[in-house]
Amino acid sequence: MIKNSKLCPLCGGYKKTGTTTYSVDIETSIIVVRNVKAKICTQCGEEWIDNKTADGLEKIVEDARKKKSQIEVIAM
Ligand SMILES: [Zn+2]
């Protein structure tokens, strides 16, 4: 199979750049990150986040975790 980053590996649909909401539920906190850049499949709705964005997310989640609040909602 030819690797084409514009096509969804799950269904072969076309991926569109957009934003999504990422949420994690850890121990005592729920962290919600809004406005996360992602590629979204127009056919099945699957979302992909690139490495750079994922690194940024990791830092946001780590900072939010330190605050120990029950819910954190952050826009990226
Ligand atoms: Zn798809």
Tab-separated table of N, CA, C and O and ligand atoms in Angstrom:
chain	number	residue	atom	x	y	z
A	1	MET	N	0.835	-1.194	0.000
A	1	MET	CA	0.000	0.000	0.000
A	1	MET	C	0.880	1.258	0.000
A	1	MET	O	1.839	1.351	0.750
A	2	ILE	N	0.540	2.187	-0.811
A	2	ILE	CA	1.291	3.442	-0.893
A	2	ILE	C	0.878	4.347	0.277
A	2	ILE	O	-0.307	4.519	0.536
A	3	LYS	N	1.888	4.850	0.931
A	3	LYS	CA	1.616	5.722	2.073
A	3	LYS	C	1.279	7.131	1.590
A	3	LYS	O	2.069	7.768	0.927
A	4	ASN	N	0.112	7.552	1.904
A	4	ASN	CA	-0.306	8.900	1.550
A	4	ASN	C	-0.887	9.552	2.798
A	4	ASN	O	-1.932	9.168	3.290
A	5	SER	N	-0.167	10.551	3.296
A	5	SER	CA	-0.576	11.167	4.560
A	5	SER	C	-1.882	11.940	4.443
A	5	SER	O	-2.484	12.304	5.429
A	6	LYS	N	-2.306	12.189	3.215
A	6	LYS	CA	-3.559	12.912	3.031
A	6	LYS	C	-4.772	11.983	3.110
A	6	LYS	O	-5.892	12.432	3.216
A	7	LEU	N	-4.474	10.684	3.044
A	7	LEU	CA	-5.583	9.735	3.079
A	7	LEU	C	-5.616	8.966	4.395
A	7	LEU	O	-4.592	8.638	4.971
A	8	CYS	N	-6.802	8.686	4.836
A	8	CYS	CA	-7.007	7.969	6.085
A	8	CYS	C	-6.581	6.510	5.944
A	8	CYS	O	-7.034	5.817	5.035
A	9	PRO	N	-5.681	6.033	6.814
A	9	PRO	CA	-5.251	4.640	6.716
A	9	PRO	C	-6.342	3.656	7.121
A	9	PRO	O	-6.244	2.460	6.835
A	10	LEU	N	-7.376	4.136	7.731
A	10	LEU	CA	-8.449	3.243	8.169
A	10	LEU	C	-9.488	3.014	7.090
A	10	LEU	O	-9.921	1.900	6.834
A	11	CYS	N	-9.891	4.096	6.428
A	11	CYS	CA	-10.977	3.951	5.461
A	11	CYS	C	-10.619	4.475	4.070
A	11	CYS	O	-11.380	4.303	3.135
A	12	GLY	N	-9.448	5.137	3.948
A	12	GLY	CA	-9.056	5.666	2.649
A	12	GLY	C	-9.693	7.006	2.323
A	12	GLY	O	-9.535	7.523	1.226
A	13	GLY	N	-10.397	7.563	3.273
A	13	GLY	CA	-11.043	8.862	3.074
A	13	GLY	C	-10.030	9.993	3.112
A	13	GLY	O	-8.895	9.821	3.542
A	14	TYR	N	-10.449	11.156	2.683
A	14	TYR	CA	-9.569	12.310	2.637
A	14	TYR	C	-9.504	12.985	4.008
A	14	TYR	O	-10.519	13.185	4.657
A	15	LYS	N	-8.265	13.309	4.427
A	15	LYS	CA	-8.083	13.964	5.718
A	15	LYS	C	-8.042	15.471	5.558
A	15	LYS	O	-7.368	15.988	4.686
A	16	LYS	N	-8.753	16.154	6.404
A	16	LYS	CA	-8.845	17.603	6.359
A	16	LYS	C	-8.229	18.190	7.623
A	16	LYS	O	-8.372	17.624	8.698
A	17	THR	N	-7.537	19.322	7.476
A	17	THR	CA	-6.973	19.969	8.651
A	17	THR	C	-8.081	20.695	9.413
A	17	THR	O	-8.905	21.378	8.820
A	18	GLY	N	-8.074	20.498	10.702
A	18	GLY	CA	-9.074	21.157	11.525
A	18	GLY	C	-8.627	21.177	12.966
A	18	GLY	O	-7.451	20.988	13.262
A	19	THR	N	-9.551	21.413	13.852
A	19	THR	CA	-9.222	21.380	15.272
A	19	THR	C	-10.157	20.428	15.999
A	19	THR	O	-11.269	20.173	15.558
A	20	THR	N	-9.646	19.929	17.097
A	20	THR	CA	-10.425	18.982	17.873
A	20	THR	C	-10.284	19.302	19.362
A	20	THR	O	-9.503	20.160	19.743
A	21	THR	N	-11.045	18.629	20.159
A	21	THR	CA	-10.925	18.766	21.609
A	21	THR	C	-10.355	17.470	22.144
A	21	THR	O	-10.850	16.384	21.852
A	22	TYR	N	-9.277	17.609	22.903
A	22	TYR	CA	-8.593	16.456	23.458
A	22	TYR	C	-8.873	16.412	24.949
A	22	TYR	O	-8.768	17.421	25.630
A	23	SER	N	-9.243	15.263	25.464
A	23	SER	CA	-9.461	15.192	26.909
A	23	SER	C	-8.819	13.953	27.500
A	23	SER	O	-8.757	12.904	26.872
A	24	VAL	N	-8.304	14.121	28.705
A	24	VAL	CA	-7.725	12.992	29.440
A	24	VAL	C	-8.301	12.980	30.851
A	24	VAL	O	-8.532	14.014	31.457
A	25	ASP	N	-8.500	11.785	31.325
A	25	ASP	CA	-9.032	11.578	32.654
A	25	ASP	C	-7.932	10.898	33.448
A	25	ASP	O	-7.617	9.741	33.213
A	26	ILE	N	-7.266	11.664	34.329
A	26	ILE	CA	-6.163	11.084	35.083
A	26	ILE	C	-6.397	11.199	36.582
A	26	ILE	O	-6.737	12.269	37.068
A	27	GLU	N	-6.178	10.116	37.258
A	27	GLU	CA	-6.347	10.061	38.716
A	27	GLU	C	-7.511	10.920	39.195
A	27	GLU	O	-8.649	10.552	39.032
A	28	THR	N	-7.196	12.128	39.700
A	28	THR	CA	-8.256	12.960	40.270
A	28	THR	C	-8.675	14.103	39.357
A	28	THR	O	-9.531	14.905	39.722
A	29	SER	N	-8.082	14.215	38.187
A	29	SER	CA	-8.372	15.347	37.318
A	29	SER	C	-8.879	14.944	35.947
A	29	SER	O	-8.530	13.888	35.426
A	30	ILE	N	-9.668	15.846	35.400
A	30	ILE	CA	-10.058	15.718	33.993
A	30	ILE	C	-9.498	16.942	33.292
A	30	ILE	O	-9.751	18.072	33.712
A	31	ILE	N	-8.704	16.708	32.304
A	31	ILE	CA	-8.085	17.814	31.588
A	31	ILE	C	-8.627	17.848	30.165
A	31	ILE	O	-8.593	16.842	29.453
A	32	VAL	N	-9.133	19.010	29.805
A	32	VAL	CA	-9.712	19.175	28.479
A	32	VAL	C	-8.903	20.241	27.743
A	32	VAL	O	-8.718	21.344	28.254
A	33	VAL	N	-8.385	19.888	26.602
A	33	VAL	CA	-7.638	20.854	25.805
A	33	VAL	C	-8.425	21.108	24.531
A	33	VAL	O	-8.679	20.192	23.748
A	34	ARG	N	-8.803	22.354	24.351
A	34	ARG	CA	-9.586	22.706	23.177
A	34	ARG	C	-8.694	23.307	22.099
A	34	ARG	O	-7.586	23.721	22.354
A	35	ASN	N	-9.227	23.352	20.904
A	35	ASN	CA	-8.534	23.991	19.788
A	35	ASN	C	-7.209	23.305	19.432
A	35	ASN	O	-6.217	23.958	19.133
A	36	VAL	N	-7.212	21.987	19.498
A	36	VAL	CA	-6.013	21.215	19.181
A	36	VAL	C	-5.989	20.947	17.676
A	36	VAL	O	-6.954	20.427	17.114
A	37	LYS	N	-4.877	21.315	17.044
A	37	LYS	CA	-4.759	21.104	15.609
A	37	LYS	C	-4.735	19.604	15.297
A	37	LYS	O	-4.008	18.843	15.914
A	38	ALA	N	-5.499	19.195	14.337
A	38	ALA	CA	-5.548	17.787	13.985
A	38	ALA	C	-5.946	17.621	12.529
A	38	ALA	O	-6.464	18.533	11.898
A	39	LYS	N	-5.636	16.429	12.016
A	39	LYS	CA	-6.133	16.057	10.692
A	39	LYS	C	-7.331	15.154	10.950
A	39	LYS	O	-7.252	14.194	11.706
A	40	ILE	N	-8.427	15.500	10.341
A	40	ILE	CA	-9.655	14.765	10.586
A	40	ILE	C	-10.150	14.138	9.288
A	40	ILE	O	-10.225	14.799	8.254
A	41	CYS	N	-10.457	12.862	9.368
A	41	CYS	CA	-10.945	12.154	8.183
A	41	CYS	C	-12.366	12.613	7.881
A	41	CYS	O	-13.231	12.618	8.752
A	42	THR	N	-12.585	13.003	6.636
A	42	THR	CA	-13.914	13.493	6.258
A	42	THR	C	-14.908	12.333	6.135
A	42	THR	O	-16.114	12.540	6.097
A	43	GLN	N	-14.376	11.124	6.065
A	43	GLN	CA	-15.254	9.978	5.883
A	43	GLN	C	-15.632	9.292	7.186
A	43	GLN	O	-16.801	9.097	7.475
A	44	CYS	N	-14.620	8.919	8.001
A	44	CYS	CA	-14.942	8.180	9.230
A	44	CYS	C	-14.800	9.019	10.497
A	44	CYS	O	-15.178	8.583	11.568
A	45	GLY	N	-14.233	10.224	10.349
A	45	GLY	CA	-14.144	11.111	11.503
A	45	GLY	C	-12.973	10.845	12.428
A	45	GLY	O	-12.836	11.482	13.465
A	46	GLU	N	-12.110	9.900	12.068
A	46	GLU	CA	-10.922	9.618	12.877
A	46	GLU	C	-9.999	10.834	12.871
A	46	GLU	O	-9.900	11.532	11.872
A	47	GLU	N	-9.336	11.078	14.007
A	47	GLU	CA	-8.487	12.256	14.128
A	47	GLU	C	-7.034	11.873	14.354
A	47	GLU	O	-6.747	10.950	15.094
A	48	TRP	N	-6.140	12.611	13.718
A	48	TRP	CA	-4.711	12.403	13.929
A	48	TRP	C	-4.062	13.693	14.390
A	48	TRP	O	-4.292	14.748	13.814
A	49	ILE	N	-3.227	13.551	15.383
A	49	ILE	CA	-2.488	14.696	15.903
A	49	ILE	C	-1.019	14.470	15.578
A	49	ILE	O	-0.493	13.386	15.809
A	50	ASP	N	-0.364	15.487	14.993
A	50	ASP	CA	1.046	15.277	14.632
A	50	ASP	C	1.953	15.344	15.868
A	50	ASP	O	1.521	15.763	16.947
A	51	ASN	N	3.201	14.923	15.711
A	51	ASN	CA	4.132	14.805	16.833
A	51	ASN	C	4.356	16.112	17.569
A	51	ASN	O	4.431	16.140	18.790
A	52	LYS	N	4.465	17.195	16.795
A	52	LYS	CA	4.717	18.498	17.399
A	52	LYS	C	3.545	18.908	18.295
A	52	LYS	O	3.731	19.382	19.415
A	53	THR	N	2.365	18.717	17.789
A	53	THR	CA	1.164	19.046	18.556
A	53	THR	C	1.048	18.136	19.777
A	53	THR	O	0.703	18.582	20.871
A	54	ALA	N	1.386	16.861	19.591
A	54	ALA	CA	1.320	15.898	20.695
A	54	ALA	C	2.287	16.279	21.815
A	54	ALA	O	1.953	16.161	22.994
A	55	ASP	N	3.471	16.767	21.454
A	55	ASP	CA	4.447	17.216	22.454
A	55	ASP	C	3.893	18.390	23.249
A	55	ASP	O	4.036	18.453	24.470
A	56	GLY	N	3.277	19.330	22.539
A	56	GLY	CA	2.668	20.484	23.175
A	56	GLY	C	1.561	20.065	24.128
A	56	GLY	O	1.458	20.574	25.240
A	57	LEU	N	0.773	19.111	23.691
A	57	LEU	CA	-0.318	18.590	24.510
A	57	LEU	C	0.198	17.972	25.795
A	57	LEU	O	-0.351	18.178	26.869
A	58	GLU	N	1.270	17.226	25.655
A	58	GLU	CA	1.872	16.547	26.793
A	58	GLU	C	2.279	17.556	27.874
A	58	GLU	O	2.057	17.338	29.059
A	59	LYS	N	2.870	18.662	27.423
A	59	LYS	CA	3.302	19.711	28.358
A	59	LYS	C	2.109	20.355	29.039
A	59	LYS	O	2.118	20.607	30.242
A	60	ILE	N	1.070	20.637	28.260
A	60	ILE	CA	-0.142	21.249	28.811
A	60	ILE	C	-0.766	20.333	29.864
A	60	ILE	O	-1.136	20.758	30.950
A	61	VAL	N	-0.838	19.056	29.533
A	61	VAL	CA	-1.429	18.077	30.457
A	61	VAL	C	-0.592	17.984	31.738
A	61	VAL	O	-1.134	17.965	32.845
A	62	GLU	N	0.714	17.986	31.577
A	62	GLU	CA	1.618	17.897	32.727
A	62	GLU	C	1.448	19.114	33.652
A	62	GLU	O	1.335	18.971	34.865
A	63	ASP	N	1.394	20.316	33.065
A	63	ASP	CA	1.203	21.539	33.849
A	63	ASP	C	-0.145	21.523	34.567
A	63	ASP	O	-0.252	21.893	35.734
A	64	ALA	N	-1.171	21.110	33.849
A	64	ALA	CA	-2.517	21.088	34.408
A	64	ALA	C	-2.603	20.084	35.554
A	64	ALA	O	-3.284	20.312	36.552
A	65	ARG	N	-1.879	18.997	35.427
A	65	ARG	CA	-1.882	17.945	36.428
A	65	ARG	C	-1.302	18.450	37.755
A	65	ARG	O	-1.776	18.091	38.823
A	66	LYS	N	-0.288	19.285	37.637
A	66	LYS	CA	0.376	19.841	38.824
A	66	LYS	C	-0.551	20.739	39.629
A	66	LYS	O	-0.380	20.915	40.819
A	67	LYS	N	-1.518	21.350	38.940
A	67	LYS	CA	-2.455	22.238	39.628
A	67	LYS	C	-3.413	21.468	40.521
A	67	LYS	O	-4.044	22.057	41.393
A	68	LYS	N	-3.564	20.209	40.254
A	68	LYS	CA	-4.433	19.318	41.037
A	68	LYS	C	-5.883	19.771	41.107
A	68	LYS	O	-6.590	19.464	42.058
A	69	SER	N	-6.319	20.543	40.137
A	69	SER	CA	-7.737	20.883	40.130
A	69	SER	C	-8.511	19.717	39.520
A	69	SER	O	-7.943	18.916	38.779
A	70	GLN	N	-9.781	19.655	39.820
A	70	GLN	CA	-10.560	18.513	39.339
A	70	GLN	C	-10.804	18.575	37.849
A	70	GLN	O	-10.753	17.562	37.159
A	71	ILE	N	-11.060	19.797	37.385
A	71	ILE	CA	-11.264	19.958	35.946
A	71	ILE	C	-10.470	21.152	35.450
A	71	ILE	O	-10.504	22.221	36.046
A	72	GLU	N	-9.738	20.952	34.389
A	72	GLU	CA	-9.010	22.038	33.760
A	72	GLU	C	-9.435	22.085	32.307
A	72	GLU	O	-9.411	21.078	31.615
A	73	VAL	N	-9.826	23.255	31.847
A	73	VAL	CA	-10.163	23.400	30.438
A	73	VAL	C	-9.216	24.452	29.865
A	73	VAL	O	-9.150	25.577	30.337
A	74	ILE	N	-8.436	24.033	28.902
A	74	ILE	CA	-7.399	24.904	28.358
A	74	ILE	C	-7.556	24.968	26.847
A	74	ILE	O	-7.860	23.951	26.209
A	75	ALA	N	-7.333	26.146	26.290
A	75	ALA	CA	-7.321	26.240	24.829
A	75	ALA	C	-5.885	26.228	24.374
A	75	ALA	O	-5.024	26.876	24.982
A	76	MET	N	-5.590	25.479	23.343
A	76	MET	CA	-4.205	25.374	22.882
A	76	MET	C	-3.827	26.581	22.047
A	76	MET	O	-4.648	27.129	21.339
B	1	ZN	ZN	-11.228	7.487	7.706
